[in-house]
Short mmCIF file of C-alpha atoms in Angstrom, two decimals:
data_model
loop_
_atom_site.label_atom_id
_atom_site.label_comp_id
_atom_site.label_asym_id
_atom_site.label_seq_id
_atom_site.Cartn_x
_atom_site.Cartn_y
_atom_site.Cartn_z
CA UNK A 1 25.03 163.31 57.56
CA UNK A 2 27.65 160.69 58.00
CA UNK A 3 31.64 160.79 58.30
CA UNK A 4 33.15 160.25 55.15
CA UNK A 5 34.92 156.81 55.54
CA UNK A 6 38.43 156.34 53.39
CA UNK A 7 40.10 153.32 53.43
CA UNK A 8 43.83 153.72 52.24
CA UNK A 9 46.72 151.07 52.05
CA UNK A 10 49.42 153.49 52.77
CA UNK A 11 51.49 152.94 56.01
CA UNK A 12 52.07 149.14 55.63
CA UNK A 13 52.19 147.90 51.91
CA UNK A 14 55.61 148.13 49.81
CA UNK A 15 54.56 151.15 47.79
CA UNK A 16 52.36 153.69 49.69
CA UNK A 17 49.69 153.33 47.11
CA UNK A 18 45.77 154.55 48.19
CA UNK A 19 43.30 151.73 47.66
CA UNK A 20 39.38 152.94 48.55
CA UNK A 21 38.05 154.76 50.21
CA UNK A 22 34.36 156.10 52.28
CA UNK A 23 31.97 154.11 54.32
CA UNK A 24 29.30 155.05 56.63
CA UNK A 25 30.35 155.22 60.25
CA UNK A 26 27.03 152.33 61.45
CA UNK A 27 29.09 150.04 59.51
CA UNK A 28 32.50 149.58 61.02
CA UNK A 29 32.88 147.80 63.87
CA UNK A 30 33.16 149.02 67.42
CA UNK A 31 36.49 146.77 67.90
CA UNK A 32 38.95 148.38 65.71
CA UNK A 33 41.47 150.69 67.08
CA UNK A 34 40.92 154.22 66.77
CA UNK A 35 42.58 157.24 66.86
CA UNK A 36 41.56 160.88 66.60
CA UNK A 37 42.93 163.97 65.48
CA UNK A 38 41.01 167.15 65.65
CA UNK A 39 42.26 169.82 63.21
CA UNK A 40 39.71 173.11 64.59
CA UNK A 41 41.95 172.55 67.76
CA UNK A 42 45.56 171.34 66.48
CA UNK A 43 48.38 172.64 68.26
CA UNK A 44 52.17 171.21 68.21
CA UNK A 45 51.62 169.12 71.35
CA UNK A 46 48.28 167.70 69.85
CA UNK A 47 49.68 166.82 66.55
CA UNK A 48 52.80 165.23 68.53
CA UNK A 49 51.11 163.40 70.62
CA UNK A 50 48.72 162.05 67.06
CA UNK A 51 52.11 161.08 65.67
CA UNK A 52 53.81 159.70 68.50
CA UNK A 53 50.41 157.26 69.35
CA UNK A 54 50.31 156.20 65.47
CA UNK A 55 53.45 155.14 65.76
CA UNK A 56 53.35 153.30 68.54
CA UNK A 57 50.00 151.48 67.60
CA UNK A 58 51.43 150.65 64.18
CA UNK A 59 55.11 149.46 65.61
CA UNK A 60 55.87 145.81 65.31
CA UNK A 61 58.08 143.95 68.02
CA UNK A 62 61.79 144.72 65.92
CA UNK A 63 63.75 147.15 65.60
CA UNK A 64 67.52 147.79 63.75
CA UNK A 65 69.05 150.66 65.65
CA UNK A 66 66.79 151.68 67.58
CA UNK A 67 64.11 152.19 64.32
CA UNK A 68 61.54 150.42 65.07
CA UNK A 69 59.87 148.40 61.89
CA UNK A 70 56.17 147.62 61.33
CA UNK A 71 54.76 144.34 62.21
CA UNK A 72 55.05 140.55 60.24
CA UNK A 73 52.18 140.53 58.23
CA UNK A 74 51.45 137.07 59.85
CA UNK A 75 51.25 138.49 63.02
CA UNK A 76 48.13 140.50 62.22
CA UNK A 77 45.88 137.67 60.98
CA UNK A 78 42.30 139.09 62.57
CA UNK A 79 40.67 142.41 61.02
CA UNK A 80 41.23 144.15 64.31
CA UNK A 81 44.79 143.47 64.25
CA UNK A 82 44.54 144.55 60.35
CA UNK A 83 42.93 147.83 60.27
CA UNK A 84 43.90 150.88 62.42
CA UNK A 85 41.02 153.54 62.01
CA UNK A 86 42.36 157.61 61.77
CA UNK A 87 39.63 159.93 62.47
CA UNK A 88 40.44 163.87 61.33
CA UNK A 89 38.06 165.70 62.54
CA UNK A 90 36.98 169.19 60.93
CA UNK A 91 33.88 169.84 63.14
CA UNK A 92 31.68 167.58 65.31
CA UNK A 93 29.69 166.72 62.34
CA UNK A 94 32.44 166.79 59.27
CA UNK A 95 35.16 164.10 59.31
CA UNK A 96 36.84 161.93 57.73
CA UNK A 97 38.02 158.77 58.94
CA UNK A 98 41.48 156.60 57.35
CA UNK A 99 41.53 152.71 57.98
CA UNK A 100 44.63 152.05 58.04
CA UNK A 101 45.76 148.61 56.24
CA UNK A 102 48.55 146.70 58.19
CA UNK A 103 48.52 143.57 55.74
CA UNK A 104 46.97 145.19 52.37
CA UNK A 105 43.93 142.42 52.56
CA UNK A 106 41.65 142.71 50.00
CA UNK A 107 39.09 145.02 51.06
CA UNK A 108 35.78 143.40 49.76
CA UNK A 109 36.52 140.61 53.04
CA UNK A 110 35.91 143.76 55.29
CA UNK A 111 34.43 146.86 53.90
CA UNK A 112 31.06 144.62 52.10
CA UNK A 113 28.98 146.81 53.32
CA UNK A 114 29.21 150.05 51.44
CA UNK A 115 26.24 150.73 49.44
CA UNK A 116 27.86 152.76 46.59
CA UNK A 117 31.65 152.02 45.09
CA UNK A 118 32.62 154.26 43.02
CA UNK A 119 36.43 153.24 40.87
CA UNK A 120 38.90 155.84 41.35
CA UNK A 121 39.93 155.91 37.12
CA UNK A 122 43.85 156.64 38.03
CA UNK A 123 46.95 155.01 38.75
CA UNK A 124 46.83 154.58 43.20
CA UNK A 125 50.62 156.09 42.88
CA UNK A 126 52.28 159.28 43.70
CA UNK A 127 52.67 159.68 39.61
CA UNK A 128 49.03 159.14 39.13
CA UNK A 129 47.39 160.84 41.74
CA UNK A 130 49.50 164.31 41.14
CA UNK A 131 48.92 163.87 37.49
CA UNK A 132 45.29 164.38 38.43
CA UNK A 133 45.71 167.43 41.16
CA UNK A 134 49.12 168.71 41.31
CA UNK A 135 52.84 167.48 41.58
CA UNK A 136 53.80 167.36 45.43
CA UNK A 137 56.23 170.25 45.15
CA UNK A 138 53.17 172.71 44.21
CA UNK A 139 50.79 171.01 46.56
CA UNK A 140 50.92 173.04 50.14
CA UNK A 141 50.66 171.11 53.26
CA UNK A 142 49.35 172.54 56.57
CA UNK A 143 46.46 172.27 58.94
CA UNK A 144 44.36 175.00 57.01
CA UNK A 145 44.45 173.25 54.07
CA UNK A 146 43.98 169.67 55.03
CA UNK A 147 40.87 171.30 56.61
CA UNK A 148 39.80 172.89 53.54
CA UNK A 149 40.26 169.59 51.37
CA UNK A 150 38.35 167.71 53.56
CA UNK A 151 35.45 170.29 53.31
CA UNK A 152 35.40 170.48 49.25
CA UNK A 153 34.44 166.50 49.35
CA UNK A 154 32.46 166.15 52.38
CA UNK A 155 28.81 165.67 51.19
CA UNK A 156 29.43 166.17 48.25
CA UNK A 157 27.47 163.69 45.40
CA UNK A 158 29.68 164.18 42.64
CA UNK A 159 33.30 164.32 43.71
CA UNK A 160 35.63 166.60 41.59
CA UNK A 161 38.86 164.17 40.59
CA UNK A 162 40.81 166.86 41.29
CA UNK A 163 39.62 167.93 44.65
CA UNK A 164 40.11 164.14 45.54
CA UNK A 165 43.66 163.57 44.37
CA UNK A 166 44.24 166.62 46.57
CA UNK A 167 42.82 165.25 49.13
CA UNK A 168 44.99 162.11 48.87
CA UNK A 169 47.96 164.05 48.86
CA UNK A 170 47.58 166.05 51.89
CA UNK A 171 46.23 162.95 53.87
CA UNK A 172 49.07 160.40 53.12
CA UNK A 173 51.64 162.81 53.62
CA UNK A 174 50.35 164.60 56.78
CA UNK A 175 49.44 161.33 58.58
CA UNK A 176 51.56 158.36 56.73
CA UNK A 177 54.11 160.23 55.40
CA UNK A 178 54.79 161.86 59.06
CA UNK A 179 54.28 158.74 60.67
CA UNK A 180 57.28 157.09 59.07
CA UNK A 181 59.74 160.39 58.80
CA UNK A 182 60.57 162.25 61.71
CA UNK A 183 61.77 165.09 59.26
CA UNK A 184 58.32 165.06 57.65
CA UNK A 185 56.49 165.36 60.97
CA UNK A 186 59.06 168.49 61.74
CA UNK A 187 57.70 170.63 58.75
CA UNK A 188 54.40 170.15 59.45
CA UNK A 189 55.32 170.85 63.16
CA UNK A 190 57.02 173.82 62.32
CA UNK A 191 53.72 175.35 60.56
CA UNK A 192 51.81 174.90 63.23
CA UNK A 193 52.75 178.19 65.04
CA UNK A 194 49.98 177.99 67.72
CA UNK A 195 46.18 176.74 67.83
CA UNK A 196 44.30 177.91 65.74
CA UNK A 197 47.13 179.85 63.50
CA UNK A 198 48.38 178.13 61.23
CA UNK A 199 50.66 178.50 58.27
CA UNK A 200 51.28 176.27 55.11
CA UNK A 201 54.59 175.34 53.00
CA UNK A 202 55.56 173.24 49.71
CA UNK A 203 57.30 170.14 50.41
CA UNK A 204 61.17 170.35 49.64
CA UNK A 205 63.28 168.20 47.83
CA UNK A 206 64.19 166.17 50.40
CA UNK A 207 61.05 165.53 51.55
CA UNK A 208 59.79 164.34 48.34
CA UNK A 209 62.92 162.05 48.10
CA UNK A 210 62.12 160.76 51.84
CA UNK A 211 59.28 159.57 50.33
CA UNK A 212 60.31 157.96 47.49
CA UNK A 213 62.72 156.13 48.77
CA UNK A 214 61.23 154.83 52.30
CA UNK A 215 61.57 150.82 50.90
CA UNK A 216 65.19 151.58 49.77
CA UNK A 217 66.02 153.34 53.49
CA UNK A 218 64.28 150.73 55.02
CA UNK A 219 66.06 148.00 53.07
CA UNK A 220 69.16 149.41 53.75
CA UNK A 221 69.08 149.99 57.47
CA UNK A 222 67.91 146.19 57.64
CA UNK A 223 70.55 145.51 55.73
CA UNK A 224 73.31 147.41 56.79
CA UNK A 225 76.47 145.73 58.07
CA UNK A 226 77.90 147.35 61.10
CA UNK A 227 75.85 150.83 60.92
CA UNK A 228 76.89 150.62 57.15
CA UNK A 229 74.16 150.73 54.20
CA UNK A 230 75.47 149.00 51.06
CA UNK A 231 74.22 150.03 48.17
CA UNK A 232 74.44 153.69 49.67
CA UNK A 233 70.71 155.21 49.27
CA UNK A 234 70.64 158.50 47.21
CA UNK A 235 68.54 161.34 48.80
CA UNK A 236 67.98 165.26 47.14
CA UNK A 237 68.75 167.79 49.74
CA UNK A 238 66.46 171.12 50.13
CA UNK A 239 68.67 172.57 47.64
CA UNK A 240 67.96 170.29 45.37
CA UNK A 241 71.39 169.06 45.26
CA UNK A 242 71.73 164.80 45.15
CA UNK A 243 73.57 163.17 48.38
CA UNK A 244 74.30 159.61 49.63
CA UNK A 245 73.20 157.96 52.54
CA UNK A 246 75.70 155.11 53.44
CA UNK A 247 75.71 154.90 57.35
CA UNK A 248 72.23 154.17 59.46
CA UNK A 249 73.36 157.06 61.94
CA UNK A 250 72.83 159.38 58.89
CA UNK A 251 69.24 157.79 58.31
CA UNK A 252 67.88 158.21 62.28
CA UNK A 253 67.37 161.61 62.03
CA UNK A 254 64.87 160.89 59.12
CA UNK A 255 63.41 157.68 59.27
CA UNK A 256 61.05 156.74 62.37
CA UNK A 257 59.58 153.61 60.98
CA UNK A 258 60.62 150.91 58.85
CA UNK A 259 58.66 148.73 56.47
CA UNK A 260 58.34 144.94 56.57
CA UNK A 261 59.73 143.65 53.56
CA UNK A 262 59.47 139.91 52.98
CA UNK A 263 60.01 139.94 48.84
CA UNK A 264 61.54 143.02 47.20
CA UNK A 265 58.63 145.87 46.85
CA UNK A 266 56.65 146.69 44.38
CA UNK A 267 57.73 149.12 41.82
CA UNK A 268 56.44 152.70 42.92
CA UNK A 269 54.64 153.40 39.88
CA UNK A 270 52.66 150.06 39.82
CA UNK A 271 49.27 151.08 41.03
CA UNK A 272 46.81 149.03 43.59
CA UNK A 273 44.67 146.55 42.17
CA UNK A 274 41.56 147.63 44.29
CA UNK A 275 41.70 151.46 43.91
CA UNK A 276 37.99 152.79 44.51
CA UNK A 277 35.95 155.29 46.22
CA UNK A 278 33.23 153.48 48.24
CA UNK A 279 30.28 155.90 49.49
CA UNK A 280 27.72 155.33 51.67
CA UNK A 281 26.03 158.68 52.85
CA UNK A 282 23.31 159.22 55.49
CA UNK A 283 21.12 162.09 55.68
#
């Protein structure tokens, strides 16, 4: 049986927002970059070393303070340059793989292959997808279960939505989410405990509010006059309790990446246009 083949738009585009997803594996091309991560083996230094390289393969040639902020989108004109592919491996035979989408192209120019799309019938947002399996704060990450959400889809023909909103979560906020917040990539870190034993936890406050507002820090550190950030950015601490962000030497302990913003982002609860599951399965 094939790798299941997702294809978000969640590192690089304004809001995080998942676009498509599954291909078979004949039908990308040999010339993308690829990176794997295998989760029967994860340790801390593996899943380090997975962050560290994503970062570094989706870094652009800026920085502000030492952040460093993804690419122009005019600078990654080709495919190759557009698409990084994330394998997460399971076992030898189950996987799934992420194409990452530097410029949010429209997919059909790429993925026209797939045999079977299939539209995903909810809002590409954080608001829609956790109407559909859970709010974040009652979703656990960890290695165990980003294992076991991979397994309740893989060959499967009929996909439960709820079992693929979960999915969603975990993914974008294990790989994207980490990729662009140090903080993030600590928790997870921090339930790792050794290979093969692993423990799981809900995401706090703050991380939740990381992720919400990663266009507002990024604005702001881009922004900022002098190492200060004007509008101040407001972030929840773990308690729960609201705080403001007004200096970039506050932010670099959080933020590790920076979006490219050439017109102001999207609003976070306006969906993708080309939200779909596309399947192509071989036996």
């Amino acid at each position: 049986m094939a790798a299941l083949w997702i294809l978000f738009c969640l590192v690089f585009i304004p809001q995080w927002g998942v676009c498509s997803s599954t291909l078979e594996k004949a039908n990308v091309p040999v010339s993308y970059k690829t990176l794997n991560f295998n989760l029967e083996t994860a340790s801390k230094s593996s899943y380090t070393t997975f962050v560290s390289s994503l970062r570094g393969k989706l870094k652009g040639t800026k920085e502000y303070y030492g952040i460093p902020m993804l690419p122009e989108p005019s600078k990654a004109k080709d495919p190759e340059q557009r698409f990084l592919l994330v394998g997460l491996n399971v076992t030898k035979e189950k996987s799934i793989t992420l194409a990452l989408d530097v410029n949010n192209i429209a997919k059909d120019s790429l993925w026209k292959d797939a045999k079977e799309r299939l539209p995903i019938k909810y809002p590409s947002t954080y608001g829609g997808i956790e109407g559909k399996a859970n709010p974040r704060s009652k979703v656990e990450l960890g290695i165990e279960k980003l294992k076991f959400a991979i397994l309740s889809v893989f060959g499967k023909q009929q996909i439960k939505e709820n079992l693929e909103a979960k999915l969603l979560l975990l993914s974008v906020q294990m790989v994207s989410e980490a990729t662009r917040f140090k903080y993030i990539e600590k928790m997870i870190l921090n339930s790792i405990e050794r290979k093969g034993t692993y423990k799981s936890f809900f995401p706090n406050p703050l991380v939740i509010s990381l992720e919400n507002g990663w266009e507002d820090l990024s604005e702001g550190v881009r922004n900022s006059k002098n190492g200060v950030i004007s509008p101040a950015v407001q972030l929840i601490d773990p308690n729960n309790k609201p705080f403001k962000v007004d200096k970039v030497q506050a932010v670099a302990p959080y933020l590790s990446l920076m979006n490219y913003e050439v017109e102001k982002p999207i609003v976070s609860d306006q969906p993708c246009q080309n939200m779909e599951i596309a399947i192509d399965t071989i036996l």
